[in-house]
Short mmCIF file of C-alpha atoms and ligand atoms in Angstrom, two decimals:
data_model
loop_
_atom_site.label_atom_id
_atom_site.label_comp_id
_atom_site.label_asym_id
_atom_site.label_seq_id
_atom_site.Cartn_x
_atom_site.Cartn_y
_atom_site.Cartn_z
CA MET A 18 -24.33 -126.84 63.40
CA SER A 19 -24.91 -124.43 66.33
CA THR A 20 -28.40 -123.67 67.39
CA THR A 21 -30.07 -120.41 66.40
CA HIS A 22 -29.13 -118.09 69.27
CA ASN A 23 -29.92 -120.00 72.47
CA LEU A 24 -33.61 -120.00 71.59
CA ARG A 25 -35.61 -122.73 73.40
CA VAL A 26 -39.26 -123.59 73.78
CA ASP A 27 -41.03 -123.18 77.11
CA GLY A 28 -41.37 -126.80 78.19
CA ALA A 29 -43.68 -126.01 81.09
CA ARG A 30 -46.03 -124.12 78.81
CA LEU A 31 -46.00 -127.02 76.25
CA TRP A 32 -46.74 -129.45 79.04
CA SER A 33 -49.59 -127.35 80.40
CA THR A 34 -51.24 -127.22 76.93
CA ILE A 35 -51.03 -131.08 76.61
CA MET A 36 -52.63 -131.45 80.04
CA GLU A 37 -55.22 -128.69 79.42
CA THR A 38 -56.43 -130.13 76.10
CA ALA A 39 -56.56 -133.67 77.61
CA ARG A 40 -59.88 -132.67 79.16
CA PHE A 41 -61.62 -132.90 75.81
CA GLY A 42 -62.65 -136.58 75.77
CA ALA A 43 -60.95 -137.39 79.06
CA THR A 44 -61.55 -140.93 80.27
CA PRO A 45 -61.64 -142.06 83.88
CA ALA A 46 -58.52 -144.10 83.40
CA GLY A 47 -56.56 -141.00 82.46
CA GLY A 48 -56.61 -141.39 78.74
CA ILE A 49 -58.54 -139.64 75.94
CA ASN A 50 -61.43 -140.91 73.86
CA ARG A 51 -61.64 -138.20 71.12
CA LEU A 52 -62.74 -139.93 67.89
CA THR A 53 -62.38 -137.83 64.77
CA LEU A 54 -65.25 -135.35 64.10
CA SER A 55 -66.84 -136.19 67.44
CA GLN A 56 -68.12 -133.40 69.74
CA GLU A 57 -64.94 -133.75 71.73
CA ASP A 58 -62.87 -133.34 68.55
CA GLY A 59 -64.86 -130.22 67.86
CA GLN A 60 -64.16 -128.82 71.26
CA VAL A 61 -60.34 -129.36 71.00
CA ARG A 62 -60.41 -127.88 67.43
CA ASP A 63 -62.05 -124.77 68.78
CA TRP A 64 -59.45 -124.55 71.53
CA PHE A 65 -56.64 -125.05 68.98
CA ARG A 66 -58.06 -122.40 66.60
CA ASP A 67 -58.36 -119.85 69.49
CA ALA A 68 -54.81 -120.60 70.71
CA CYS A 69 -53.38 -120.19 67.17
CA GLU A 70 -55.25 -116.95 66.56
CA ALA A 71 -54.08 -115.65 69.94
CA ALA A 72 -50.55 -116.37 68.75
CA GLY A 73 -51.17 -114.25 65.62
CA LEU A 74 -51.57 -117.11 63.23
CA GLU A 75 -53.99 -116.98 60.31
CA VAL A 76 -56.23 -120.04 60.62
CA ARG A 77 -58.05 -121.68 57.67
CA VAL A 78 -60.04 -124.92 57.40
CA ASP A 79 -60.23 -127.13 54.27
CA ALA A 80 -63.16 -129.22 52.97
CA LEU A 81 -62.00 -132.16 55.11
CA GLY A 82 -61.77 -130.09 58.30
CA THR A 83 -57.91 -129.98 58.37
CA GLN A 84 -56.85 -126.79 60.21
CA PHE A 85 -53.91 -124.70 58.78
CA ALA A 86 -52.43 -121.95 60.96
CA LEU A 87 -50.03 -119.68 59.09
CA ARG A 88 -47.25 -117.59 60.65
CA ARG A 89 -46.10 -115.02 58.12
CA GLY A 90 -42.47 -114.79 57.10
CA ARG A 91 -40.33 -111.99 55.70
CA ASP A 92 -40.59 -113.49 52.22
CA MET A 93 -44.16 -114.54 51.56
CA THR A 94 -43.30 -115.65 48.07
CA ARG A 95 -41.59 -118.74 49.58
CA LEU A 96 -43.56 -121.92 50.35
CA PRO A 97 -44.23 -122.28 54.05
CA VAL A 98 -42.29 -124.77 56.18
CA ALA A 99 -44.96 -126.89 57.90
CA CYS A 100 -45.17 -128.85 61.17
CA GLY A 101 -48.07 -130.42 63.06
CA SER A 102 -49.80 -133.73 63.45
CA HIS A 103 -53.35 -134.66 64.68
CA LEU A 104 -55.64 -134.07 67.63
CA ASP A 105 -58.01 -137.00 67.14
CA THR A 106 -57.40 -140.19 69.24
CA GLN A 107 -58.22 -143.85 69.35
CA PRO A 108 -61.17 -144.89 71.63
CA THR A 109 -58.60 -145.88 74.28
CA GLY A 110 -56.13 -143.20 73.25
CA GLY A 111 -53.48 -141.41 75.39
CA LYS A 112 -52.48 -137.81 75.94
CA PHE A 113 -49.51 -137.70 73.47
CA ASP A 114 -50.23 -139.57 70.17
CA GLY A 115 -50.56 -136.81 67.63
CA ILE A 116 -51.23 -134.22 70.34
CA LEU A 117 -47.55 -133.74 71.14
CA GLY A 118 -46.63 -132.87 67.55
CA THR A 119 -49.56 -130.50 67.10
CA LEU A 120 -49.15 -128.64 70.41
CA ALA A 121 -45.30 -128.56 70.04
CA GLY A 122 -45.95 -126.70 66.79
CA LEU A 123 -48.02 -124.19 68.72
CA GLU A 124 -45.29 -123.91 71.31
CA VAL A 125 -42.70 -123.23 68.60
CA MET A 126 -44.86 -120.38 67.21
CA ARG A 127 -45.28 -118.91 70.74
CA ALA A 128 -41.50 -119.25 71.42
CA LEU A 129 -40.69 -117.36 68.23
CA ASN A 130 -43.25 -114.66 69.11
CA ASP A 131 -41.71 -114.28 72.60
CA ALA A 132 -38.21 -113.87 71.01
CA GLY A 133 -39.49 -111.51 68.29
CA ILE A 134 -38.04 -113.69 65.63
CA GLU A 135 -39.36 -113.57 62.07
CA THR A 136 -38.33 -116.35 59.73
CA GLU A 137 -37.61 -115.83 55.99
CA ALA A 138 -40.16 -118.34 54.83
CA PRO A 139 -43.54 -118.50 56.42
CA LEU A 140 -44.30 -121.31 58.92
CA LEU A 141 -47.48 -123.45 58.86
CA LEU A 142 -48.96 -125.48 61.74
CA VAL A 143 -51.40 -128.28 60.67
CA ASN A 144 -53.96 -130.35 62.52
CA TRP A 145 -54.83 -133.14 60.05
CA THR A 146 -58.31 -134.60 60.21
CA ASN A 147 -58.70 -138.30 61.10
CA GLU A 148 -55.17 -139.57 61.40
CA GLU A 149 -56.30 -142.51 63.50
CA GLY A 150 -58.63 -144.18 61.04
CA SER A 151 -60.68 -145.66 63.92
CA ARG A 152 -64.11 -144.09 63.16
CA TYR A 153 -63.56 -143.76 59.40
CA ALA A 154 -61.07 -145.77 57.30
CA PRO A 155 -58.37 -145.30 56.16
CA ALA A 156 -55.97 -143.95 58.71
CA MET A 157 -54.17 -140.71 57.84
CA MET A 158 -57.28 -140.05 55.74
CA ALA A 159 -57.20 -136.18 55.32
CA SER A 160 -53.44 -136.06 54.60
CA ALA A 161 -53.95 -138.83 52.01
CA ALA A 162 -56.67 -136.85 50.25
CA TYR A 163 -54.43 -133.76 50.51
CA ALA A 164 -51.74 -135.78 48.72
CA GLY A 165 -54.26 -136.80 46.00
CA GLU A 166 -54.76 -140.43 46.98
CA PHE A 167 -58.55 -139.97 47.41
CA THR A 168 -61.07 -137.49 46.17
CA VAL A 169 -62.95 -135.20 48.61
CA GLU A 170 -66.25 -136.65 47.33
CA ASP A 171 -65.06 -140.21 48.10
CA ILE A 172 -63.96 -139.25 51.64
CA HIS A 173 -67.15 -137.11 52.33
CA SER A 174 -69.27 -140.12 51.52
CA ARG A 175 -67.51 -142.62 53.84
CA ARG A 176 -69.72 -143.72 56.70
CA ASP A 177 -68.98 -144.80 60.28
CA ALA A 178 -70.53 -147.83 62.07
CA ALA A 179 -73.60 -145.72 62.89
CA GLY A 180 -74.01 -144.74 59.19
CA ILE A 181 -72.90 -141.06 59.69
CA ALA A 182 -71.04 -139.80 56.60
CA VAL A 183 -67.81 -137.73 57.03
CA LYS A 184 -69.50 -134.70 55.50
CA GLN A 185 -72.40 -134.91 58.00
CA ALA A 186 -69.92 -135.23 60.87
CA LEU A 187 -67.91 -132.26 59.65
CA GLU A 188 -71.03 -130.15 59.41
CA ALA A 189 -72.20 -131.27 62.87
CA ILE A 190 -69.05 -129.79 64.49
CA GLY A 191 -68.77 -126.81 62.15
CA TYR A 192 -65.57 -127.94 60.39
CA LEU A 193 -66.73 -128.39 56.82
CA GLY A 194 -64.22 -125.77 55.61
CA ASP A 195 -64.23 -123.89 52.33
CA GLU A 196 -60.54 -124.25 51.44
CA PRO A 197 -60.11 -126.78 48.58
CA VAL A 198 -58.13 -129.85 49.71
CA GLY A 199 -54.56 -129.86 48.50
CA GLU A 200 -54.70 -126.38 47.02
CA ARG A 201 -52.31 -125.00 49.70
CA ARG A 202 -48.72 -125.93 48.84
CA ILE A 203 -45.95 -126.47 51.40
CA GLY A 204 -42.19 -126.31 51.09
CA ALA A 205 -41.34 -128.98 53.69
CA PHE A 206 -43.04 -130.87 56.57
CA VAL A 207 -41.60 -131.95 59.93
CA GLU A 208 -43.73 -134.00 62.33
CA LEU A 209 -42.80 -134.61 66.02
CA HIS A 210 -44.42 -137.69 67.54
CA ILE A 211 -43.93 -140.15 70.37
CA GLU A 212 -42.25 -143.30 69.05
CA GLN A 213 -45.14 -145.53 70.14
CA GLY A 214 -42.65 -148.32 70.44
CA PRO A 215 -39.98 -149.48 72.97
CA ILE A 216 -36.68 -148.76 71.18
CA LEU A 217 -35.76 -145.16 72.32
CA GLU A 218 -36.57 -145.89 75.92
CA ALA A 219 -34.75 -149.25 75.88
CA GLU A 220 -31.64 -147.56 74.51
CA ALA A 221 -31.94 -144.52 76.84
CA THR A 222 -31.99 -142.31 73.75
CA THR A 223 -33.80 -139.00 73.67
CA ILE A 224 -34.44 -138.41 69.96
CA GLY A 225 -35.39 -140.64 67.04
CA VAL A 226 -34.30 -139.28 63.69
CA VAL A 227 -36.96 -140.95 61.53
CA GLU A 228 -35.94 -141.97 58.02
CA GLY A 229 -39.28 -143.26 56.76
CA GLY A 230 -42.48 -145.17 57.50
CA GLN A 231 -43.16 -148.92 57.01
CA GLY A 232 -45.85 -150.28 54.66
CA ILE A 233 -49.40 -150.86 55.84
CA ALA A 234 -52.17 -152.97 54.37
CA TRP A 235 -55.71 -152.99 55.80
CA PHE A 236 -58.28 -155.68 55.05
CA ASP A 237 -61.98 -156.30 55.84
CA GLY A 238 -62.94 -160.01 56.28
CA VAL A 239 -66.25 -161.87 56.49
CA VAL A 240 -66.55 -165.53 57.49
CA THR A 241 -69.92 -167.07 56.56
CA GLY A 242 -71.13 -170.39 57.91
CA PHE A 243 -74.60 -171.46 58.92
CA GLU A 244 -76.67 -170.43 61.98
CA SER A 245 -78.27 -173.45 63.60
CA HIS A 246 -79.48 -174.73 66.95
CA ALA A 247 -76.81 -175.09 69.64
CA GLY A 248 -78.60 -178.05 71.19
CA THR A 249 -79.67 -180.07 68.26
CA THR A 250 -76.83 -179.65 65.73
CA PRO A 251 -74.22 -182.54 66.07
CA MET A 252 -70.59 -181.25 66.00
CA PRO A 253 -69.67 -182.91 62.61
CA ARG A 254 -72.61 -181.16 60.93
CA ARG A 255 -71.75 -177.64 62.02
CA ARG A 256 -70.53 -174.74 59.79
CA ASP A 257 -69.40 -172.63 62.78
CA ALA A 258 -68.14 -169.20 61.54
CA LEU A 259 -66.60 -168.45 64.97
CA ASN A 260 -64.43 -171.53 65.07
CA GLY A 261 -63.42 -170.85 61.47
CA PHE A 262 -62.50 -167.35 62.52
CA ALA A 263 -60.50 -168.80 65.43
CA GLU A 264 -58.30 -170.73 62.89
CA ILE A 265 -57.93 -167.55 60.87
CA ALA A 266 -56.73 -165.57 63.86
CA LEU A 267 -54.08 -168.21 64.62
CA ALA A 268 -53.08 -168.42 60.99
CA VAL A 269 -52.52 -164.59 60.93
CA GLU A 270 -50.36 -164.78 64.04
CA ARG A 271 -48.34 -167.76 62.66
CA ILE A 272 -47.65 -166.15 59.32
CA ALA A 273 -46.66 -162.78 60.88
CA HIS A 274 -44.15 -164.69 63.21
CA ALA A 275 -42.83 -166.48 60.17
CA HIS A 276 -41.98 -163.18 58.59
CA GLY A 277 -40.62 -161.75 61.89
CA PRO A 278 -39.01 -159.87 63.44
CA THR A 279 -40.25 -156.99 61.18
CA ALA A 280 -43.72 -158.17 60.06
CA VAL A 281 -46.67 -157.48 62.39
CA ALA A 282 -50.37 -158.34 61.96
CA THR A 283 -53.37 -157.43 64.03
CA ILE A 284 -57.05 -158.35 64.05
CA GLY A 285 -58.38 -155.34 65.92
CA GLU A 286 -62.15 -155.90 65.34
CA ALA A 287 -64.25 -159.12 65.28
CA VAL A 288 -68.05 -158.94 65.39
CA ILE A 289 -70.47 -161.92 65.40
CA GLY A 290 -73.53 -161.04 63.25
CA ALA A 291 -76.72 -161.57 65.34
CA PRO A 292 -74.99 -163.14 68.39
CA SER A 293 -77.02 -165.45 70.58
CA ARG A 294 -75.78 -167.87 73.20
CA ASN A 295 -77.80 -170.82 71.82
CA VAL A 296 -77.17 -170.23 68.06
CA ILE A 297 -74.10 -171.49 66.29
CA PRO A 298 -72.50 -168.27 64.81
CA GLY A 299 -73.17 -168.03 61.13
CA ARG A 300 -71.30 -164.79 60.33
CA ILE A 301 -68.24 -162.96 61.58
CA ARG A 302 -66.87 -159.62 60.29
CA PHE A 303 -63.32 -158.81 61.16
CA THR A 304 -60.53 -156.34 60.31
CA LEU A 305 -56.89 -157.05 59.65
CA ASP A 306 -53.88 -154.73 59.77
CA VAL A 307 -50.56 -155.92 58.33
CA ARG A 308 -47.29 -154.00 58.38
CA ASP A 309 -43.66 -154.44 57.33
CA PRO A 310 -40.86 -152.16 56.12
CA LYS A 311 -40.76 -154.15 52.84
CA ALA A 312 -43.55 -154.18 50.21
CA GLU A 313 -42.61 -157.70 49.15
CA THR A 314 -43.15 -158.92 52.70
CA LEU A 315 -46.64 -157.37 52.69
CA ASP A 316 -47.26 -159.24 49.45
CA ALA A 317 -46.02 -162.56 50.87
CA VAL A 318 -48.09 -162.30 54.08
CA GLU A 319 -51.19 -161.58 52.02
CA SER A 320 -50.71 -164.43 49.57
CA GLU A 321 -49.82 -166.97 52.30
CA LEU A 322 -52.84 -165.95 54.28
CA ARG A 323 -55.21 -166.21 51.32
CA ALA A 324 -53.96 -169.75 50.80
CA GLU A 325 -54.67 -170.58 54.47
CA LEU A 326 -58.16 -169.04 54.24
CA ASP A 327 -58.96 -171.27 51.25
CA ALA A 328 -57.89 -174.40 53.19
CA ILE A 329 -59.90 -173.36 56.32
CA ALA A 330 -62.97 -172.67 54.14
CA GLY A 331 -62.69 -175.99 52.45
CA ARG A 332 -62.21 -177.95 55.69
CA ARG A 333 -65.09 -176.28 57.46
CA LYS A 334 -67.48 -175.65 54.54
CA LEU A 335 -67.42 -171.89 55.09
CA THR A 336 -67.01 -168.99 52.77
CA ILE A 337 -64.28 -166.57 53.69
CA GLU A 338 -63.94 -163.19 51.98
CA LEU A 339 -60.86 -161.02 52.51
CA THR A 340 -60.95 -157.61 50.84
CA ARG A 341 -57.91 -155.27 50.91
CA ILE A 342 -59.40 -151.85 51.49
CA TRP A 343 -56.15 -149.79 51.80
CA ARG A 344 -52.47 -150.15 51.24
CA LYS A 345 -49.74 -147.63 52.10
CA GLU A 346 -46.37 -148.45 50.54
CA PRO A 347 -43.25 -148.08 52.65
CA VAL A 348 -42.09 -144.50 52.35
CA PRO A 349 -38.55 -143.01 52.64
CA PHE A 350 -38.28 -139.50 54.06
CA ASP A 351 -36.21 -136.70 52.48
CA ALA A 352 -32.53 -137.08 53.16
CA GLY A 353 -32.12 -133.27 53.44
CA VAL A 354 -34.82 -132.87 56.04
CA VAL A 355 -33.63 -135.99 57.94
CA GLY A 356 -30.18 -134.45 57.95
CA ALA A 357 -31.59 -131.15 59.24
CA VAL A 358 -33.34 -132.98 62.14
CA GLU A 359 -30.12 -134.84 62.91
CA ALA A 360 -28.06 -131.62 62.78
CA ALA A 361 -30.56 -129.85 65.05
CA THR A 362 -30.42 -132.69 67.47
CA ARG A 363 -26.62 -132.74 67.49
CA GLY A 364 -26.59 -128.96 67.99
CA LEU A 365 -28.76 -129.39 71.04
CA GLY A 366 -26.53 -132.20 72.33
CA PHE A 367 -29.31 -134.82 72.58
CA SER A 368 -28.61 -138.53 72.26
CA HIS A 369 -30.22 -139.86 69.07
CA ARG A 370 -30.51 -142.69 66.60
CA ARG A 371 -31.92 -143.18 63.15
CA MET A 372 -35.00 -145.38 62.83
CA VAL A 373 -38.03 -146.26 60.73
CA SER A 374 -41.52 -145.62 61.99
CA GLY A 375 -43.64 -148.70 62.81
CA ALA A 376 -46.77 -146.50 63.00
CA GLY A 377 -48.32 -144.69 60.13
CA HIS A 378 -48.31 -140.90 60.26
CA ASP A 379 -49.54 -137.95 58.16
CA ALA A 380 -45.88 -137.34 57.30
CA CYS A 381 -45.97 -140.64 55.37
CA ASN A 382 -48.51 -139.08 53.03
CA ILE A 383 -47.02 -135.57 52.85
CA ALA A 384 -43.67 -137.07 51.87
CA ALA A 385 -45.17 -137.62 48.49
CA LEU A 386 -45.62 -133.80 48.04
CA ALA A 387 -42.82 -132.12 49.92
CA PRO A 388 -39.46 -132.88 51.60
CA THR A 389 -40.54 -134.48 54.88
CA ALA A 390 -39.11 -136.09 57.97
CA MET A 391 -40.09 -136.95 61.54
CA ILE A 392 -38.75 -136.56 65.06
CA PHE A 393 -39.50 -139.22 67.74
CA VAL A 394 -39.30 -139.02 71.45
CA PRO A 395 -39.64 -141.98 73.85
CA CYS A 396 -42.95 -143.03 75.48
CA ARG A 397 -43.07 -145.15 78.68
CA ASP A 398 -42.64 -148.91 77.97
CA GLY A 399 -43.39 -148.10 74.27
CA ILE A 400 -47.07 -148.08 75.14
CA SER A 401 -49.52 -146.21 72.79
CA HIS A 402 -53.13 -146.61 71.63
CA ASN A 403 -53.70 -147.23 75.33
CA GLU A 404 -54.96 -144.96 78.07
CA ALA A 405 -51.70 -145.57 80.01
CA GLU A 406 -49.67 -143.85 77.20
CA SER A 407 -47.16 -141.54 78.83
CA ALA A 408 -44.10 -139.44 78.07
CA THR A 409 -41.93 -137.08 80.18
CA GLN A 410 -41.95 -133.29 80.12
CA GLY A 411 -38.21 -133.40 79.49
CA ASP A 412 -38.48 -135.62 76.46
CA CYS A 413 -41.46 -133.64 75.04
CA THR A 414 -39.50 -130.42 75.54
CA ALA A 415 -36.41 -131.93 73.84
CA GLY A 416 -38.50 -132.99 70.85
CA ALA A 417 -40.04 -129.51 70.57
CA ASP A 418 -36.66 -127.88 70.73
CA VAL A 419 -35.44 -130.15 67.91
CA LEU A 420 -38.59 -129.22 65.98
CA LEU A 421 -37.86 -125.50 66.60
CA GLN A 422 -34.33 -125.67 65.46
CA THR A 423 -35.18 -127.81 62.37
CA LEU A 424 -37.91 -125.41 61.30
CA LEU A 425 -35.55 -122.41 61.75
CA THR A 426 -32.95 -124.15 59.59
CA LEU A 427 -35.44 -124.97 56.85
CA ALA A 428 -37.29 -121.62 56.88
CA ASN A 429 -34.05 -119.55 56.82
CA ALA A 430 -32.17 -121.68 54.34
CA PRO A 431 -31.18 -119.75 51.21
CA VAL A 432 -33.65 -120.32 48.41
CA ARG A 433 -32.36 -123.14 46.13
CA ALA A 434 -31.98 -121.97 42.53
CA GLY A 435 -34.29 -123.61 39.96
O1 HGY B 530 -52.37 -146.88 62.74
C1 HGY B 530 -51.38 -146.08 62.83
O2 HGY B 530 -50.26 -146.42 62.60
C2 HGY B 530 -51.68 -144.72 63.29
O3 HGY B 530 -51.58 -144.65 64.66
N1 HGY B 530 -53.00 -144.20 62.87
MN1 MN B 531 -50.39 -140.52 65.70
MN1 MN B 532 -52.30 -143.36 66.59
#
């Protein structure tokens, strides 16, 4: 497949938007702390809205704050071909996770405007609310609701650690939109993202043609023992929640290794209830994130872990609760859109390889509604969810050019009968 004319994005302009928006939530270490629906998220949303409107896009906001920016096409009866990602970050986030895909979509619109190109089908650029799932669970929250996995009422009522509900947070930054969630239909979705892993860089490969996303299971855990005096309680009489938790953490690690190399498991949060240096911890709350490309491995990890928790609880006279709060099944992307990404990459002459995403993405939810695929570019040392996250202007530009060509292919494809 040849590329459409020799149309290319303006890599320097894309890079400058990434660096310009990094100021919203900038951290001293060079990262971004821009939790969903925070004041900083509100600021970058305003910037994004103004930039989209300046590019002639029609911007709307739905009841979960997701921003939709429409570029009209010659045939407005066709469903729009969508792109985009997210602008919220982890507390120790970087400049590229989600941001590259969202701002590359803006750059595509700008490049088409500069070239005076109108596509047959309209194009749609999306900034999905709360992809990260750090402040409010689950991750990829708004795209999951858009795909019908949660009701808007359920999501609106979810509260963060400070007890602030999603609806309150949306109102506080002026992004409680009036568009019903999921009402707007799309014809296809293509998401550009940094790989967030080491494979592309290790293989000196520019583009990942992503065939799907692995499965994810999230759990909340509570270990309950018995607070008592650090000085007067003999060791054999203790019901120490922290030491019980320590065994849990090592069991999680051991079970994940046993199902390696694909399975991964992470305890990202662990909080002692009412900590005090001279009180034996009586209660620990923790979170657990388990992932694998196969659903049956997620099942096996969960059942083996539950057996271990029973044994630890019995040995240490603790109670241990593990509640699964979210599960995303492994998802295959659409062969046709994957093929379009691969053909665009070939047409541009970039090195590439097929792969499955280790991270969750909004594309993993949208795949249930419309033909979907992803494009990966390398990030330095595979680092992400870390302030040191880094990518090159060349790779970001290459990814944006693959996105541009893929969107042109999909938006100008003849309408399939039926
Ligand atoms: O957790 C994830 O995979 C995504 O970065 N939210
Ligand atoms: Mn992301
Ligand atoms: Mn992320």
